[in-house]
Coordinates of C-alpha atoms in Angstrom, one line a residue:
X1 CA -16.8 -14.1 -2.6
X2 CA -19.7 -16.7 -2.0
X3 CA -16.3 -19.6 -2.4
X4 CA -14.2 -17.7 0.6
X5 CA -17.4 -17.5 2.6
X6 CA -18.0 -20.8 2.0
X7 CA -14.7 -22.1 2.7
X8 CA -14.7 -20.2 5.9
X9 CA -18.3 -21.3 7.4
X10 CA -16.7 -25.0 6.2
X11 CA -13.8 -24.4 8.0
X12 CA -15.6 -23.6 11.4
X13 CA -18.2 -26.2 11.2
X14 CA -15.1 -29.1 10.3
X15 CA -12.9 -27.6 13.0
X16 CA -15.9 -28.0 15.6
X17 CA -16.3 -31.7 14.2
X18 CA -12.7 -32.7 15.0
X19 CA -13.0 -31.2 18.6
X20 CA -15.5 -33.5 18.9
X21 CA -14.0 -36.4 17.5
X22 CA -10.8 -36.1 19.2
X23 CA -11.9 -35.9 22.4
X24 CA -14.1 -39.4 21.6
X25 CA -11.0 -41.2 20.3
X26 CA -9.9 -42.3 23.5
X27 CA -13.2 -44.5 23.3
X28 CA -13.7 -45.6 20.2
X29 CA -10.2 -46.3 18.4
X30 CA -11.4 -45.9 14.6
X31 CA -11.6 -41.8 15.7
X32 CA -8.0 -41.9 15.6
X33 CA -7.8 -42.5 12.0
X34 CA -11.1 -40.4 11.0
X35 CA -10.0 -37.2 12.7
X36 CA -6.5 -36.7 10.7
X37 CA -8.3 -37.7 7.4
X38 CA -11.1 -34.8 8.5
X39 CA -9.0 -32.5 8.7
X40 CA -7.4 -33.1 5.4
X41 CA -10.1 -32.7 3.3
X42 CA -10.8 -29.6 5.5
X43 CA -7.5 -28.3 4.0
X44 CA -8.3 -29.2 1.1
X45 CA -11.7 -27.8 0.5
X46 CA -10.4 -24.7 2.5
X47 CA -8.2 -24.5 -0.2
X48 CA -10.4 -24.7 -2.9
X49 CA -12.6 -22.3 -1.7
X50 CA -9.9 -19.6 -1.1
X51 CA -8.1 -20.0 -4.2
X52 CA -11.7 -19.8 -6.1
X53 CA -13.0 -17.3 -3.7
X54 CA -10.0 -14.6 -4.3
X55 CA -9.6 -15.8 -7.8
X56 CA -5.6 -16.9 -7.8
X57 CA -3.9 -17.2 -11.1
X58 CA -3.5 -21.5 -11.5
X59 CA -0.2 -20.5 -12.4
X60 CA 0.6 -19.1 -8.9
X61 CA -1.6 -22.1 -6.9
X62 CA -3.9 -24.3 -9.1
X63 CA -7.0 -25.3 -6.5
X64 CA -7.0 -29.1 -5.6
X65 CA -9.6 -30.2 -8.3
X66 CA -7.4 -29.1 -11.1
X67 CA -4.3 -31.1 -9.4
X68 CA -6.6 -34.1 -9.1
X69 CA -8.1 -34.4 -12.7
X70 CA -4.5 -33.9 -13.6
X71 CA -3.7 -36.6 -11.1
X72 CA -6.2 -39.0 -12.8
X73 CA -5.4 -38.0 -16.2
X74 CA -1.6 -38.4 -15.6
X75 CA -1.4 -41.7 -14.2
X76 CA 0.4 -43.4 -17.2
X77 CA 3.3 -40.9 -17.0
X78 CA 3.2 -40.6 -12.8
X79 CA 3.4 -44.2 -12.2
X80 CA 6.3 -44.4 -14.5
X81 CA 7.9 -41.8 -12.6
X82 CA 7.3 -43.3 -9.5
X83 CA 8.6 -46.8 -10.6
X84 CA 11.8 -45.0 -12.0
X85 CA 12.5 -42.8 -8.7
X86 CA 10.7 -44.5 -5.5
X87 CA 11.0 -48.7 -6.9
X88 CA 14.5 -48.6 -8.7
X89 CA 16.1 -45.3 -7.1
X90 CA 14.8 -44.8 -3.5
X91 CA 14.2 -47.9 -2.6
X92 CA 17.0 -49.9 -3.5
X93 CA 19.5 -46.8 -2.0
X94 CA 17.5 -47.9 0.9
X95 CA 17.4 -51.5 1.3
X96 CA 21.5 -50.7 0.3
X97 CA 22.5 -48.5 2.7
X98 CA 20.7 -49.4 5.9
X99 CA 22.0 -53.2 5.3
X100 CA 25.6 -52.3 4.9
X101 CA 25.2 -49.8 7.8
X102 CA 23.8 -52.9 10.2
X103 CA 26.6 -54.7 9.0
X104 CA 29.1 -51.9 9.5
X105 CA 27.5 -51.1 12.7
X106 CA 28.1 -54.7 14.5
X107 CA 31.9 -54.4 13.0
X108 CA 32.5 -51.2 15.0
X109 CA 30.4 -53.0 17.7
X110 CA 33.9 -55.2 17.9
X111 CA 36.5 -52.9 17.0
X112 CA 37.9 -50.3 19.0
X113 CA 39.7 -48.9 16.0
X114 CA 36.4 -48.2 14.0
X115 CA 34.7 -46.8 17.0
X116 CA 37.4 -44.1 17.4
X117 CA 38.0 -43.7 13.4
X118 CA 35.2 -44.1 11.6
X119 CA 32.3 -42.9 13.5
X120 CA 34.1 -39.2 13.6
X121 CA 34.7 -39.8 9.8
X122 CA 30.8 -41.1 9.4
X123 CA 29.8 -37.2 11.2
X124 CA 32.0 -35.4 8.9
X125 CA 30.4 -37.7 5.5
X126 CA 26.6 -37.4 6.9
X127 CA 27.1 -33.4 6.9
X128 CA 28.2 -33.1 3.2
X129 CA 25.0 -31.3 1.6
X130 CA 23.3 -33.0 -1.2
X131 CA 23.7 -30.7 -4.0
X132 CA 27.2 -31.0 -3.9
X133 CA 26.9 -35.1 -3.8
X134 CA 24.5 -35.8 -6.2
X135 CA 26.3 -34.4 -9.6
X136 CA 29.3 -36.6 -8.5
X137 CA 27.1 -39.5 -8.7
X138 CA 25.8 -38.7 -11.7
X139 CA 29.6 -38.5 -13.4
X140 CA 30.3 -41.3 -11.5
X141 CA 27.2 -43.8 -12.0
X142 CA 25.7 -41.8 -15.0
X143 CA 21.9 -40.6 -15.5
X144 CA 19.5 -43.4 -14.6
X145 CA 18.3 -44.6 -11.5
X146 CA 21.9 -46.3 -10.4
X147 CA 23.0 -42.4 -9.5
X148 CA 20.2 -41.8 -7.8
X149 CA 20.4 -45.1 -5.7
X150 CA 23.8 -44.6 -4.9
X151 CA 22.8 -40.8 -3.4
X152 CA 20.4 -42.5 -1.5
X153 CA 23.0 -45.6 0.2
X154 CA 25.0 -42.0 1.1
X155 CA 21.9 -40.1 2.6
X156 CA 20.8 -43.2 4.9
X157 CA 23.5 -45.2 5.8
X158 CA 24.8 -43.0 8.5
X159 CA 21.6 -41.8 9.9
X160 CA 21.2 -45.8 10.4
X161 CA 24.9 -46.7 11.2
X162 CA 24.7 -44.1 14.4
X163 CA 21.0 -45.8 15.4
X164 CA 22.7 -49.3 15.3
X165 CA 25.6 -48.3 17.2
X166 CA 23.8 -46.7 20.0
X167 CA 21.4 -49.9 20.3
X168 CA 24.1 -52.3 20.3
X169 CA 25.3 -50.7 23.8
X170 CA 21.8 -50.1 25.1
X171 CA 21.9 -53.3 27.2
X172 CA 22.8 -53.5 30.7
X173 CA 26.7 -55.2 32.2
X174 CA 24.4 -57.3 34.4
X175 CA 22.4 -58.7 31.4
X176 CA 26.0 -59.2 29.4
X177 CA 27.4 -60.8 32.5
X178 CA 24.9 -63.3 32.3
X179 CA 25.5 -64.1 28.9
X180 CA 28.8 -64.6 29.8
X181 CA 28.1 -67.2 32.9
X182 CA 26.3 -69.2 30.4
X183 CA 29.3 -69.5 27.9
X184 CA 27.5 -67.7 25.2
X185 CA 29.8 -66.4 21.9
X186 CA 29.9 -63.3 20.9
X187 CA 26.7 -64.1 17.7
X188 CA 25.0 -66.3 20.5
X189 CA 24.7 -62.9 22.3
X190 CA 24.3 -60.8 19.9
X191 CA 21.5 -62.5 18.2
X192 CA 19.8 -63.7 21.4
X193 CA 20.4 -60.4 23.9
X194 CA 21.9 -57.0 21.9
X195 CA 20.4 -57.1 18.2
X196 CA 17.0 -57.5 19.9
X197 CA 17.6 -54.6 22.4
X198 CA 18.8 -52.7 19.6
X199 CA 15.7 -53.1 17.5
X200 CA 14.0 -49.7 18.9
X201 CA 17.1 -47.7 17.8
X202 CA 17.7 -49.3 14.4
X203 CA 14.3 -48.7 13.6
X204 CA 14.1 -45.3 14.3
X205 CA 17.3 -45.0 11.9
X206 CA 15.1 -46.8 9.3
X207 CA 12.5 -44.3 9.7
X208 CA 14.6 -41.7 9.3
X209 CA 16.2 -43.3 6.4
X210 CA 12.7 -43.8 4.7
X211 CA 12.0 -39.7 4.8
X212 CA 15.1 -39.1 3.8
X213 CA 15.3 -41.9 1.1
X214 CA 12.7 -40.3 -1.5
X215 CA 13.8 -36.8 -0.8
X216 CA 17.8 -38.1 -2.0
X217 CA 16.3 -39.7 -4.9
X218 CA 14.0 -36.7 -6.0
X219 CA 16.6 -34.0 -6.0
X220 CA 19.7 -36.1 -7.9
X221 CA 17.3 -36.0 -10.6
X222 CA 17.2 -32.5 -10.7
X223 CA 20.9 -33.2 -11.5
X224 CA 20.5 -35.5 -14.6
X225 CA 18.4 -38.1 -15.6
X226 CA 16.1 -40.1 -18.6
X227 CA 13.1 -38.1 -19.7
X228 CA 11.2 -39.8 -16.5
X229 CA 11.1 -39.5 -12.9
X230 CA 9.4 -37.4 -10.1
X231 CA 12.6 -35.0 -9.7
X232 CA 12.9 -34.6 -14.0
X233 CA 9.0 -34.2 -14.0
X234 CA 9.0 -31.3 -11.6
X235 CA 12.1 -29.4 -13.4
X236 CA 10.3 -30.2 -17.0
X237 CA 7.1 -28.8 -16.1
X238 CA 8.3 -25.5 -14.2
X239 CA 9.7 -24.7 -17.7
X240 CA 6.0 -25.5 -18.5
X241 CA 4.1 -23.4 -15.9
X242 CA 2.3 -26.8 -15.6
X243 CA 1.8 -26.1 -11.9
X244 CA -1.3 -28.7 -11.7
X245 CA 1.2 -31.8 -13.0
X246 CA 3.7 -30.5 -10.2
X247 CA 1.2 -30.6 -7.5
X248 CA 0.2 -33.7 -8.7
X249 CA 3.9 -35.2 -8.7
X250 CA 4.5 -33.8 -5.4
X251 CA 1.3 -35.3 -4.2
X252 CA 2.4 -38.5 -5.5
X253 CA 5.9 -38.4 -3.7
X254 CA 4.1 -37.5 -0.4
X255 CA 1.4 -40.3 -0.6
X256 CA 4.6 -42.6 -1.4
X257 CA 6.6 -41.4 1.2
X258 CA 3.9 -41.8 4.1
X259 CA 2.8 -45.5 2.6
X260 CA 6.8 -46.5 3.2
X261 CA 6.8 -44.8 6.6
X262 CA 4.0 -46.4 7.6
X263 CA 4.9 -49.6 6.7
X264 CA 8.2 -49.4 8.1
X265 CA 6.3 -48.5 11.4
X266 CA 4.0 -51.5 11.0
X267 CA 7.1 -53.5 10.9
X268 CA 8.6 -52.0 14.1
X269 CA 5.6 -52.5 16.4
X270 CA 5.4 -56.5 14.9
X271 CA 9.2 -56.9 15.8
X272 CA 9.5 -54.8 18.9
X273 CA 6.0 -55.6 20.5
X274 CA 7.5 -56.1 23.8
X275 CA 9.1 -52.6 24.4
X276 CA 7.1 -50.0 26.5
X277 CA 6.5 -47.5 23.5
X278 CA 4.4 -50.2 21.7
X279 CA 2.4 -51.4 24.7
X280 CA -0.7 -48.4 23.7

C-alpha cells in the first residue's frame, strides 16, 4: 500500500504546486507551459503508483514505466509505423483534402448552383460513419497507405470545405463596395480582401482536419493493411495481450497528433497576426 500512499501524498503536494503556478502565469509567461507539463507527470506518476499500489494485472493496465521501456525498446518498429500511417497516410489525406476543399470552396464562392447543390450533398457525405467508408477504400485503393489517404481526403475535406465557405462571406458589403469603386476583379479581391478575412475560419477547419486526419488514417487500418502501421499494430498486439506496445502506440499517435496541431496553430497566429484572437 506504501505505492497508493505515495501516489496520493504526490498527488496533493503536485496539485498544490500547480495552484501556485497558475495563478503566477499571468506574470511570468514560461508558467504557462510548465503547469500543463506538471500536471502530466502528476498523471503519470499517480498512475504508477495506483496501478503498483493495488497491484493491477499489466494485462488489464500496464503502469507507465512498462509502456515507456517498451516505448524505447520499440522504436525501430514504432517509427515505421508512424512513417506508414501519420507521413504517407494521414498526412497526405490531409494536404489532399483541405487543398481541394479551398479550391472547391472559392468555386461555390461563385456559383449559385453549388451553393444550393453541393453544400446540402457535402452534410449528407460528412455524416457517413467511418467504418462503413474505410473497407470501400480498401477494395477500391487496396491495403497500403493509398486507402488510408484516400479515407482521410473524405474525413477532412468537408469539415474544411464548410470553414472556407463561411470565411469567404465573413467580410462586410461596405468593404466589397470599395473593392468595387476601385475596379478590382473578382482574384484582385479575393486575394487582397476575402481569402485574408477568411484565414481565421479556414484555419479552424484545418485544425479540425488535423484531429481528425490521424484518427481516419488509424482506424482504415484496422480494415486491411501491410504488416505495419499504428492501426495494424494495435489489432496485432490485442491478439497478443501486449497491452505495454499498445500504450506505447497510442502514445505515439497522441504525441503525433498534438506536434501537427500545434504546428498548424503556430502557422495560424504567423498568418492571422492581425485578428483580435491572436492579439494575447
Amino acid at each position: 500500500m506504501i505505492w497508493l500512499w505515495g501516489a496520493l501524498a504526490f498527488w496533493v503536494a503536485a496539485v498544490a504546486l500547480n495552484a501556485a503556478l497558475a495563478r503566477r502565469a499571468a506574470r511570468y509567461p514560461v508558467l504557462r507551459l510548465v503547469v500543463p507539463a506538471v500536471f502530466g507527470v502528476t498523471l503519470l506518476v499517480v498512475w504508477e503508483g495506483v496501478v503498483r499500489g493495488l497491484g493491477v494485472s499489466p494485462v488489464i493496465l500496464p503502469p507507465p514505466s512498462a509502456v515507456g521501456a517498451r516505448l524505447v525498446g520499440s522504436l525501430p518498429v514504432l517509427w515505421g509505423d508512424f512513417v506508414q500511417t501519420f507521413l504517407k497516410g494521414a498526412l497526405s489525406g490531409y494536404v489532399i483534402g483541405c487543398g481541394a476543399a479551398v479550391a472547391v470552396a472559392i468555386a461555390i464562392d461563385r456559383s449559385v448552383f453549388l451553393q444550393r447543390g453541393l453544400l446540402p450533398v457535402g452534410n449528407f457525405v460528412a455524416a457517413l460513419p467511418i467504418v462503413g467508408i474505410a473497407p470501400i477504400m480498401v477494395m477500391w485503393f487496396g491495403f497500403d497507405w493509398h486507402s488510408k489517404a484516400a479515407v482521410v481526403v473524405v474525413m477532412v475535406f468537408f469539415p474544411v470545405l464548410v470553414n472556407t465557405v463561411a470565411g469567404l462571406k465573413a467580410t462586410e458589403a461596405m468593404q466589397r463596395d470599395l473593392m468595387a469603386t476601385y475596379s478590382a476583379s473578382y482574384g484582385q479581391t479575393l486575394r487582397k480582401l476575402r481569402l485574408p478575412a477568411a484565414m481565421p475560419f479556414i484555419f479552424n477547419g484545418l485544425k479540425i482536419a488535423a484531429t481528425l486526419a490521424l484518427i481516419g488514417a488509424i482506424v482504415a487500418e484496422f480494415f486491411g493493411s501491410p504488416t505495419r502501421g499504428m492501426g495494424f499494430r494495435i489489432t496485432a498486439e490485442i491478439g497478443k495481450l501486449g497491452l505495454d506496445m499498445i500504450w506505447a502506440t497510442i502514445a505515439v499517435a497522441a504525441l503525433a497528433g498534438s506536434a501537427f496541431y500545434g504546428a498548424i496553430a503556430l502557422i495560424e497566429r504567423a498568418v492571422t497576426f492581425w485578428h483580435p484572437s491572436q492579439r494575447n
